[in-house]
Amino acid sequence: MKTFCGRANPTTGALDWVEESEEYDYHQEIARSCYADMLHDKDRNEKYYQGIRAAVSRVKARGERVVVLDIGTGTGLLSMMAVTAGADYCYAIEVFKPMAQAATCIVERNGFSDKIKVINKHSTEVTVGPDGDMQERANILVTELFDTELIGEGALPSYEHAHMHLVQADCEAVPHRATVYAQLVESDMLWKWSQLQPIEVDGNKLLPPPAVVKCAGAPSVCDIQLSQVPPESFTPLGPICTMFRVDFSKPVSSAAQSYTAQFKAQTSGRAQVVLSWWDIDMDPDGNIVCTMAPSWNYSDPHTYPWRDHWMQSVYFLPAEENVSEGEELNLIVSHDDYSLWYSLTHSEQNDVKVAPFRPCCTCQAHLVWTRPRFGELNDEQRTESYVNALRSILKPDSVCLSVSDGSLLPIFAHLLGSKKVRRPFFSESQGSQISDLMLALYLYIYSDLIFFTLQISVLMGEPYFSTSLLPWHSLFFWYCRTAVAQLLHPSATILPRAATLYIIAVEFQDLWRIRAACGTCEGFDVSPMDEMIQRSLDYRESLEAEPHPLWEYPCRALTKPRPVLTFDFTQCVPEQPVNRHCHGVALWMEYQLTEDITVSMGLTKPVREEGACEWNPHRKQGVFFFRSVRETSGDGREDLSYNLTFDPHTGDIKMNFSVTEP
């Protein structure tokens, strides 16, 4: 059955009514899932297998029948490992119906149907007894319920329920325990993702409002590939601390708790950020360990096992605090049933009270601006480009209109002397300090424009829109420019004046794994999962690019960057498609602010001779994955062939690529 769905078009701004299959949502969920990434994680798979073998051996040594409960079975991989290791029976629970169906198919294909029962329920709904889903309680609990924050997928409530209702009191657990680590650091780079920094424009220093400075920020964790954050970009203020452990073989509580690590500051500095990760011991003795530590924490970084389903966490302290070398500090971590947060105290405290709730944004800025957006607004080089561009086009009598979400361009225009900008809400005592957050969050439209008594002489935008995911979604600026065409002076200046979409063929160091077929995993045939994912990709996703922050994912350029589509903002959106064919893949936008000033949302430097790429860390780039691997020489001489069409009615870019040898 199909139904009409209203979907906001991020490029045109229109509400598009499209006919969708009732299966669209789960096809999209499967296509964008991390199942392939997990199965390609050899370190994870081997450690789980070793831990399961050891647990089965311990139960058998006690003379007991081995009954395994596998919560969140996914493909059924861990259940098949358990049976192969000697388990007598396994209950595999999977709440996501398409995945449960795939697990059933995989179990059958590998010949384990008589020993593995797949149950399509949430674990808290599973019953035990003669007429229940499980005939008896399990004596081995196997789970993979973790996310980058460890507990964000509801691991604690699931373990709590399982110990109360589904497993025996003396059960073995794989993993046996988890340990959370944290390190207090000073990092201007990371802190700029959380707090707006002072900005200088022609001698005027714009200071963030006190409400923003005092705000605890966004409550959600910032999960990133911490291995791509250079060690020289932060200064450790303390050692790597063991914050707390969870023993999964014993009853687990999901109640809110706090833990404290005490240490002396290693150096003086500003306490701003907490870097955090965890590891899991697959056995009671801690001999089988799977760690999420970043590569720079390894004695040999080349042995670091890349994974994208589990990364590392960055937490921002509620406020920046000065610390002195040798000072006694308490780093406190608190958690509820789904999330963690950190705080810092300077005095020795043994009695730490549980925080009633995690910190949240009170200034509204963190609700409007994402962390990459904070970083973008704090990018001094980028700000300089926009200020120079504005300086070159503004006149005292300029009438300006800004089209961007939460942009500071109107303030810059005012400070550069444009008199037709409504003066910001400064008091005489505050000088140039921003005193009201509204200045940063709303468009500055002059009172004259409200009544349309003056024509716009400068239409400006970054462009940035909170609804934009892919590079071309910011073409919404073009549609806005077209909508206000009648309000523009005949000689009006548009900034940016144009945008160019670039592409480059790349070889990813690791990111390719998230789309690569698995075939077999640890000797088990998991191809039904490959087939399920491919069906969902073919439904629509394989024809579309995906947004990825490429600064986190190293890649090597196989071709030179190439402009493929140019959008002339000085003209209205055309009626006919913009189409180009040539013979010569990451995609990004570059905005031509003026004839000689350009800002790139993709590559920030020319591709180096060996093909290394440096990417803009504040925007996501588009990635089009080929359905099969292209073998190339990698010397930069390959030819990139493409067919891209921009449809002005839908705002979509249809694309097809191929890479050929010259």
XYZ file of C-alpha atoms in Angstrom:
662
model
C 0.000 0.000 0.000
C 1.197 3.521 -0.763
C 0.330 6.805 0.863
C 0.919 10.498 0.236
C 3.474 12.040 2.584
C 4.315 15.691 3.040
C 8.070 16.241 3.058
C 9.795 19.587 3.507
C 12.143 20.143 0.578
C 15.397 21.530 2.076
C 16.472 23.080 -1.243
C 13.323 24.770 -2.510
C 11.645 25.313 0.860
C 8.423 23.843 -0.526
C 6.291 21.147 1.056
C 6.437 18.302 -1.455
C 3.669 15.727 -1.448
C 5.124 12.430 -2.585
C 3.726 8.936 -2.910
C 5.652 6.618 -0.615
C 5.435 2.912 0.074
C 4.534 2.006 3.633
C 7.936 0.270 3.708
C 9.921 3.429 2.873
C 10.888 4.301 6.448
C 12.339 0.915 7.274
C 14.089 0.696 3.898
C 15.755 4.000 4.754
C 16.623 2.739 8.255
C 18.242 -0.401 6.832
C 20.070 1.449 4.054
C 21.615 3.913 6.514
C 22.303 1.326 9.213
C 25.701 0.320 10.585
C 25.164 -3.434 10.341
C 27.849 -3.814 7.666
C 30.268 -1.692 9.668
C 29.805 -3.933 12.712
C 30.369 -7.112 10.727
C 33.505 -5.645 9.163
C 34.807 -4.863 12.676
C 37.156 -7.832 12.943
C 38.502 -6.814 16.345
C 34.991 -6.690 17.812
C 33.961 -10.005 16.260
C 37.075 -11.891 17.338
C 36.871 -10.588 20.908
C 33.184 -11.530 21.197
C 33.914 -15.007 19.832
C 36.757 -15.523 22.324
C 34.588 -14.296 25.194
C 31.679 -16.533 24.209
C 33.906 -19.614 23.955
C 35.330 -18.885 27.396
C 31.865 -18.380 28.948
C 30.495 -21.607 27.453
C 33.521 -23.490 28.788
C 33.010 -22.097 32.298
C 29.339 -23.140 32.373
C 30.118 -26.600 30.996
C 32.842 -26.989 33.631
C 30.089 -26.568 36.246
C 28.204 -29.463 34.644
C 25.290 -27.282 33.538
C 23.294 -27.236 30.323
C 24.293 -24.088 28.436
C 21.345 -21.813 27.607
C 22.224 -18.479 26.009
C 20.169 -15.287 25.839
C 21.326 -12.968 23.030
C 19.685 -9.535 23.331
C 19.854 -7.384 20.208
C 20.965 -10.273 18.028
C 20.988 -8.341 14.735
C 22.185 -10.872 12.159
C 22.272 -13.678 14.736
C 26.072 -13.731 14.562
C 26.697 -13.940 18.322
C 24.066 -16.670 18.721
C 25.731 -18.751 15.993
C 29.070 -18.215 17.727
C 27.536 -19.498 20.981
C 26.109 -22.664 19.411
C 29.367 -23.338 17.571
C 31.186 -22.938 20.898
C 28.997 -25.684 22.403
C 25.861 -23.969 23.726
C 22.862 -26.296 23.943
C 20.283 -23.679 23.009
C 20.116 -19.958 22.276
C 17.290 -17.423 22.407
C 18.075 -14.567 19.999
C 16.005 -11.433 20.585
C 15.650 -8.726 17.925
C 13.003 -5.985 18.102
C 13.456 -4.630 14.530
C 11.241 -6.863 12.373
C 13.217 -6.724 9.085
C 16.403 -7.554 10.983
C 14.689 -10.385 12.873
C 13.560 -11.826 9.532
C 17.101 -11.569 8.169
C 18.465 -13.246 11.326
C 15.996 -16.124 10.899
C 17.136 -16.566 7.288
C 20.825 -16.434 8.271
C 20.322 -18.944 11.091
C 18.562 -21.323 8.695
C 21.207 -20.932 5.985
C 23.960 -21.808 8.457
C 22.084 -24.851 9.779
C 21.321 -23.660 13.319
C 17.493 -23.557 13.247
C 17.215 -26.432 15.709
C 19.300 -24.650 18.329
C 18.539 -20.947 17.841
C 15.121 -19.375 18.296
C 14.773 -15.828 16.940
C 12.240 -13.808 18.941
C 10.932 -10.608 17.316
C 10.232 -8.646 20.498
C 11.797 -6.090 22.776
C 13.620 -7.971 25.534
C 11.378 -6.397 28.195
C 8.375 -8.083 26.532
C 9.876 -11.581 26.485
C 8.244 -14.140 28.755
C 9.712 -17.240 30.419
C 7.835 -20.472 31.176
C 6.194 -23.503 29.552
C 3.988 -21.254 27.390
C 6.458 -18.385 27.149
C 8.958 -17.234 24.566
C 11.723 -18.902 26.591
C 11.256 -22.274 28.231
C 13.795 -21.490 30.948
C 16.075 -18.756 32.202
C 19.464 -18.484 30.509
C 22.792 -18.986 32.250
C 24.792 -16.984 29.690
C 23.799 -13.437 28.734
C 25.278 -12.166 25.463
C 24.518 -8.632 24.344
C 25.624 -5.881 21.996
C 23.502 -2.991 23.232
C 26.133 -0.285 23.222
C 26.636 2.995 21.434
C 29.449 5.545 21.486
C 28.275 6.729 24.924
C 27.985 3.089 26.111
C 24.496 3.433 27.593
C 22.729 5.538 24.931
C 20.785 2.623 23.412
C 19.169 1.731 26.722
C 21.715 -0.868 27.832
C 21.151 -0.277 31.558
C 17.335 -0.784 31.590
C 17.711 -3.830 29.314
C 20.322 -5.428 31.585
C 18.274 -4.522 34.645
C 15.202 -6.276 33.267
C 17.153 -9.277 31.987
C 18.687 -9.994 35.390
C 15.297 -9.681 37.065
C 13.310 -11.821 34.655
C 15.324 -13.645 31.977
C 18.633 -15.006 33.344
C 19.781 -17.055 36.323
C 21.305 -15.404 39.374
C 24.790 -16.798 38.716
C 24.799 -16.212 34.974
C 27.871 -15.535 32.890
C 27.839 -12.376 30.784
C 29.598 -11.520 27.525
C 30.838 -8.868 27.764
C 31.539 -9.321 31.464
C 32.089 -5.649 32.329
C 32.503 -2.200 30.831
C 34.838 0.576 31.985
C 34.405 4.253 31.172
C 37.512 6.460 30.877
C 37.844 10.231 30.693
C 40.524 12.892 30.381
C 40.203 16.592 31.182
C 41.770 18.792 28.492
C 42.130 22.347 27.277
C 41.343 22.688 23.577
C 40.520 25.899 21.759
C 39.604 23.852 18.699
C 36.993 21.771 20.510
C 35.771 24.582 22.784
C 34.860 26.584 19.695
C 32.235 23.922 18.975
C 30.391 24.862 22.152
C 30.889 28.576 22.836
C 30.758 31.640 20.617
C 34.108 33.429 20.729
C 34.749 37.207 20.499
C 34.858 38.471 16.909
C 36.703 41.558 15.692
C 35.333 43.568 12.762
C 37.129 46.774 11.799
C 38.282 47.429 15.352
C 34.915 46.543 16.891
C 35.021 43.575 19.250
C 31.788 41.596 19.340
C 31.428 39.717 22.619
C 28.941 36.859 23.060
C 25.994 37.633 25.343
C 26.401 36.661 29.014
C 23.486 34.253 28.593
C 25.503 32.296 26.035
C 28.728 32.411 28.046
C 26.981 31.100 31.168
C 24.930 28.458 29.320
C 25.808 24.796 29.916
C 25.301 24.109 26.218
C 23.633 21.262 24.338
C 22.935 18.252 26.575
C 23.698 15.627 23.929
C 27.063 13.932 23.602
C 29.361 14.959 20.756
C 30.459 11.673 19.180
C 33.368 11.898 16.762
C 36.336 9.981 15.391
C 38.676 11.292 18.071
C 41.609 9.695 16.265
C 41.292 12.476 13.687
C 41.667 15.186 16.339
C 45.426 15.887 16.367
C 47.022 15.511 19.829
C 48.637 18.924 19.353
C 45.158 20.508 19.238
C 44.550 19.840 22.942
C 46.506 19.945 26.211
C 45.823 17.234 28.812
C 45.257 18.807 32.224
C 45.088 15.485 34.018
C 45.663 11.770 33.506
C 43.291 9.380 31.780
C 40.896 8.543 34.638
C 38.874 5.402 35.244
C 35.461 6.912 35.946
C 33.286 3.855 36.658
C 32.687 0.214 35.808
C 29.537 -1.812 35.176
C 29.567 -5.562 35.926
C 27.072 -7.118 33.518
C 27.176 -10.556 35.200
C 25.421 -9.123 38.259
C 22.144 -7.201 38.667
C 22.440 -3.788 37.016
C 20.661 -0.612 38.097
C 19.442 2.037 35.665
C 19.011 4.586 38.468
C 20.884 7.883 38.188
C 24.336 7.786 39.759
C 27.515 9.865 39.996
C 31.175 8.879 40.259
C 34.275 10.931 41.036
C 37.900 10.687 39.953
C 40.386 12.712 41.996
C 43.728 13.838 40.601
C 46.238 16.679 40.597
C 46.347 18.972 37.598
C 49.366 18.081 35.451
C 49.695 21.610 34.115
C 47.995 24.989 34.407
C 45.360 25.854 31.879
C 41.676 26.249 31.112
C 39.506 23.222 31.835
C 37.081 23.112 28.925
C 36.496 19.662 27.532
C 36.347 16.031 28.633
C 37.433 13.324 26.176
C 35.845 9.978 26.947
C 35.696 6.393 25.717
C 35.105 2.931 27.106
C 36.268 -0.622 26.817
C 34.637 -3.964 27.484
C 36.184 -7.025 29.120
C 34.797 -10.155 27.511
C 35.909 -12.342 30.448
C 36.041 -11.942 34.263
C 39.870 -11.833 34.311
C 40.086 -9.006 31.783
C 42.263 -10.970 29.364
C 39.978 -10.365 26.381
C 39.528 -6.618 25.966
C 37.849 -4.621 23.217
C 38.712 -0.940 23.604
C 37.335 2.212 22.006
C 40.452 4.248 22.823
C 41.534 6.629 20.027
C 44.534 5.738 17.883
C 46.846 8.234 19.617
C 46.365 6.300 22.857
C 47.911 3.187 21.264
C 51.646 2.499 21.573
C 51.460 1.674 17.858
C 48.690 3.747 16.224
C 48.810 1.503 13.156
C 47.216 -1.313 15.203
C 44.149 0.832 15.917
C 40.997 -1.056 14.776
C 38.838 1.429 12.875
C 35.099 1.362 13.552
C 32.291 3.829 12.974
C 29.473 2.233 14.977
C 31.423 2.927 18.179
C 33.490 6.115 18.280
C 34.640 8.384 21.107
C 32.818 11.070 23.047
C 33.508 14.753 23.633
C 31.760 16.436 26.565
C 31.856 20.175 27.158
C 32.012 21.397 30.738
C 29.159 23.733 31.742
C 31.713 26.564 32.012
C 35.384 27.109 31.290
C 37.463 27.008 34.515
C 41.063 27.942 35.246
C 43.161 25.286 36.955
C 46.695 25.458 38.341
C 49.408 22.853 38.145
C 49.311 20.602 41.210
C 45.785 21.660 42.168
C 43.510 18.921 43.516
C 40.609 18.382 41.125
C 37.486 16.242 41.138
C 36.163 15.133 37.764
C 32.589 13.989 38.243
C 30.568 11.902 35.797
C 26.822 11.481 36.264
C 24.400 9.354 34.300
C 20.735 8.606 34.019
C 19.465 5.554 32.142
C 20.519 6.847 28.696
C 23.188 9.563 28.918
C 26.328 10.831 30.668
C 27.492 14.322 31.648
C 30.586 15.704 33.371
C 31.358 18.435 35.891
C 34.479 19.645 37.689
C 35.148 20.811 41.247
C 38.351 22.254 42.690
C 38.040 21.214 46.329
C 38.368 17.721 47.752
C 34.921 16.170 47.975
C 34.159 12.645 49.056
C 30.413 13.150 49.328
C 29.182 13.756 45.777
C 25.454 14.105 45.376
C 23.677 12.714 42.366
C 22.837 15.467 39.894
C 19.039 15.600 39.590
C 19.177 16.106 35.826
C 21.706 16.662 33.087
C 22.597 20.241 32.101
C 20.654 21.752 29.224
C 20.733 24.839 27.042
C 19.143 27.921 28.621
C 20.289 30.536 26.080
C 18.594 28.938 23.033
C 21.714 29.372 20.902
C 22.690 25.717 21.329
C 19.203 24.728 20.200
C 19.587 26.727 16.980
C 23.266 26.223 16.194
C 24.790 22.771 15.903
C 28.313 22.196 17.182
C 29.796 22.330 13.670
C 27.910 25.606 13.201
C 29.521 27.046 16.343
C 32.870 26.014 14.892
C 32.014 27.666 11.600
C 31.010 30.958 13.240
C 34.260 30.879 15.217
C 36.401 30.281 12.120
C 38.475 33.470 11.928
C 39.684 32.890 8.376
C 36.147 32.319 7.151
C 34.903 35.429 8.971
C 37.683 37.472 7.385
C 36.609 36.330 3.913
C 33.023 37.434 4.503
C 34.051 40.739 6.082
C 36.397 41.518 3.164
C 33.666 40.651 0.682
C 31.127 42.866 2.485
C 33.630 45.702 2.763
C 34.126 45.645 -1.005
C 30.417 45.989 -1.863
C 28.787 47.966 0.962
C 28.083 51.680 0.783
C 26.706 53.991 3.487
C 23.304 54.024 1.784
C 23.178 50.263 1.100
C 19.851 48.609 1.848
C 20.657 45.026 2.848
C 18.702 41.854 3.358
C 20.266 38.749 4.881
C 18.978 35.286 4.001
C 20.574 32.651 6.247
C 19.730 30.935 9.528
C 21.286 32.536 12.602
C 23.785 34.549 10.582
C 26.080 37.281 11.884
C 26.416 38.929 8.452
C 23.867 41.678 9.259
C 25.914 42.699 12.302
C 29.054 42.772 10.174
C 27.268 44.937 7.605
C 26.208 47.387 10.303
C 29.721 47.638 11.721
C 31.116 48.193 8.223
C 29.042 51.343 7.879
C 25.804 50.373 6.178
C 23.288 52.849 7.628
C 20.207 51.041 6.408
C 20.644 48.221 8.856
C 18.547 48.501 11.954
C 21.020 49.331 14.692
C 21.655 46.344 17.008
C 20.275 46.535 20.517
C 23.388 48.007 22.140
C 23.201 50.172 25.221
C 25.627 53.036 25.599
C 27.395 51.258 28.446
C 27.907 48.084 26.460
C 29.552 49.635 23.439
C 29.930 46.981 20.747
C 29.072 44.040 22.975
C 26.212 41.913 21.700
C 23.688 42.302 24.492
C 20.794 40.320 23.111
C 20.969 36.831 21.650
C 18.187 37.750 19.264
C 20.806 39.634 17.252
C 22.460 36.345 16.448
C 19.354 34.310 15.801
C 17.088 36.379 13.580
C 17.338 38.207 10.283
C 17.964 41.917 10.434
C 15.429 43.465 8.133
C 15.337 47.220 8.223
C 12.134 48.922 9.174
C 12.045 50.362 5.637
C 11.923 46.860 4.175
C 8.987 45.840 6.298
C 6.858 48.264 4.266
C 8.896 47.677 1.067
C 9.439 51.411 0.607
C 13.077 50.918 -0.458
C 14.546 48.451 -2.913
C 17.196 46.045 -1.689
C 20.663 46.959 -2.926
C 22.544 44.094 -1.227
C 21.154 40.587 -0.789
C 23.553 38.579 1.340
C 23.796 35.092 2.762
C 26.482 32.644 3.822
C 24.401 30.604 2.832
C 23.594 28.441 5.849
C 20.294 26.777 6.715
C 19.681 24.427 9.621
C 17.686 22.086 7.365
C 20.602 21.552 4.983
C 22.278 18.154 5.066
C 23.854 17.859 1.625
C 25.950 20.614 0.018
C 23.314 21.638 -2.533
C 20.543 21.986 0.054
C 21.916 25.476 0.725
C 20.720 26.416 -2.754
C 17.640 27.427 -0.798
C 19.370 30.821 -0.880
C 18.875 30.846 -4.667
C 15.164 30.171 -4.288
C 14.874 32.930 -1.675
C 16.723 35.275 -4.023
C 14.211 34.401 -6.742
C 11.276 34.949 -4.375
C 12.387 38.514 -3.519
C 13.419 39.413 -7.079
C 10.768 42.142 -7.292
C 12.251 43.831 -4.216
C 15.780 44.011 -5.633
C 17.201 47.186 -7.117
C 18.147 46.665 -10.799
C 21.834 47.018 -9.864
C 21.578 45.012 -6.651
C 24.623 43.041 -5.494
C 24.127 39.394 -4.589
C 26.563 37.855 -2.091
C 27.521 35.178 -2.814
C 27.208 35.875 -6.524
C 27.478 32.200 -7.524
C 28.166 28.688 -6.273
C 30.018 25.820 -7.908
C 29.532 22.143 -7.125
C 32.805 20.218 -7.114
C 33.488 16.496 -7.217
C 36.539 14.347 -6.699
C 36.995 10.573 -6.895
C 38.506 9.230 -3.692
C 39.801 6.064 -2.077
C 38.649 5.941 1.529
C 40.971 4.503 4.100
C 38.095 2.971 6.079
C 34.727 4.609 5.366
C 34.091 2.222 2.465
C 33.370 -0.512 5.025
C 29.952 0.914 5.894
C 28.704 0.052 2.378
C 30.789 -3.031 1.544
C 29.096 -6.433 1.424
C 30.189 -8.884 4.118
C 29.538 -12.290 2.572
C 30.961 -14.288 5.443
C 31.845 -13.178 8.969
C 33.944 -15.346 11.293
C 33.086 -18.305 9.071
C 29.311 -17.712 9.030
C 27.340 -16.907 5.888
C 25.653 -13.536 6.450
C 24.874 -12.844 2.790
C 21.097 -12.602 3.456
C 21.899 -9.391 5.343
C 23.892 -8.114 2.360
C 20.916 -8.852 0.139
C 18.510 -7.106 2.525
C 20.683 -3.985 2.664
C 21.118 -3.934 -1.114
C 17.343 -4.193 -1.629
C 16.876 -1.203 0.658
C 19.648 0.712 -1.100
C 18.100 -0.049 -4.470
C 14.774 1.228 -3.185
C 16.216 4.742 -3.410
C 19.305 5.317 -1.306
C 21.891 3.988 -3.795
C 20.851 6.761 -6.200
C 21.540 9.484 -3.662
C 24.625 10.917 -1.990
C 25.073 10.679 1.755
C 26.213 13.453 4.127
C 29.491 12.712 5.905
C 31.965 15.008 7.717
C 34.968 13.934 5.656
C 37.528 15.496 8.000
C 36.813 12.484 10.235
C 37.390 9.949 7.453
C 40.821 9.975 5.765
C 40.805 9.457 2.035
C 43.168 9.675 -0.929
C 42.271 11.642 -4.045
C 42.291 9.601 -7.266
C 41.446 12.547 -9.505
C 41.805 16.294 -9.415
C 38.886 18.304 -7.975
C 36.549 19.205 -10.804
C 33.750 21.789 -11.024
C 30.627 20.152 -12.434
C 27.740 22.587 -11.923
C 27.747 26.356 -11.459
C 24.743 28.245 -10.104
C 24.509 31.943 -10.980
C 22.813 33.665 -8.054
C 22.735 36.976 -9.919
C 19.980 35.383 -12.002
C 16.749 33.783 -10.836
C 16.358 30.010 -10.668
C 15.834 28.907 -14.291
C 12.765 27.090 -15.522
C 14.781 24.447 -17.367
C 17.134 21.890 -15.721
C 20.804 22.743 -15.392
C 22.563 19.864 -17.145
C 26.195 19.138 -18.011
C 27.901 16.156 -19.585
C 31.644 15.659 -19.844
C 34.277 12.982 -19.421
C 36.714 13.542 -17.124
C 33.285 10.918 -5.238
C 33.005 13.475 -2.806
C 30.902 16.558 -3.521
C 30.919 20.034 -2.010
C 30.033 23.628 -2.683
C 32.297 26.637 -3.145
C 30.685 30.064 -2.865
C 31.964 32.969 -4.926
C 31.297 35.848 -2.553
C 32.727 38.354 -5.012
C 34.788 38.052 -8.183
C 37.975 37.437 -6.212
C 36.811 36.018 -2.850
C 35.695 32.382 -2.613
C 34.763 30.248 0.405
C 34.980 26.463 0.153
C 32.673 24.107 2.048
C 34.866 21.155 1.000
C 38.585 21.017 0.323
C 40.358 23.692 2.330
C 43.729 23.232 0.613
C 44.876 21.940 -2.786
C 45.146 18.158 -3.014
C 48.705 17.200 -2.127
C 50.892 15.317 -4.586
C 50.309 12.002 -2.830
C 46.541 12.598 -2.977
C 45.941 13.543 0.681
C 42.870 15.745 1.262
C 42.058 18.304 3.952
C 38.354 18.964 4.462
C 36.259 21.747 5.965
C 35.383 20.512 9.490
C 32.253 22.646 9.818
C 30.120 21.292 6.961
C 29.277 17.824 5.752
C 30.179 16.907 2.209
C 28.237 14.664 -0.141
C 29.526 11.139 -0.728
C 28.312 9.025 -3.645
C 29.279 5.405 -3.139
C 29.911 3.251 -6.197
C 28.135 -0.071 -6.058
C 31.376 -1.923 -6.824
C 35.057 -1.193 -6.262
C 36.846 0.572 -9.137
C 40.413 -0.627 -9.576
C 42.573 2.379 -10.477
C 46.250 3.206 -10.642
C 45.749 6.015 -8.123
C 48.256 8.309 -9.816
C 45.721 11.087 -10.360
C 45.460 10.461 -14.126
C 42.094 8.665 -13.958
C 39.212 10.254 -15.823
C 36.057 11.021 -13.896
C 32.958 10.772 -16.042
C 29.710 12.114 -14.732
C 26.205 13.106 -15.597
C 24.628 15.612 -13.200
C 21.286 17.309 -13.621
C 19.912 20.006 -11.333
C 16.112 20.036 -11.396
C 14.955 23.551 -10.439
C 11.437 22.358 -9.643
C 12.475 19.841 -6.973
C 15.882 21.204 -6.015
C 17.342 17.708 -6.478
C 20.606 16.840 -8.180
C 20.479 13.560 -10.062
C 23.901 12.048 -10.508
C 25.790 9.211 -12.099
C 29.561 8.715 -12.052
C 32.248 6.442 -13.419
C 36.031 6.464 -13.188
C 38.087 5.207 -16.142
C 41.769 4.870 -16.920
C 43.094 7.356 -19.538
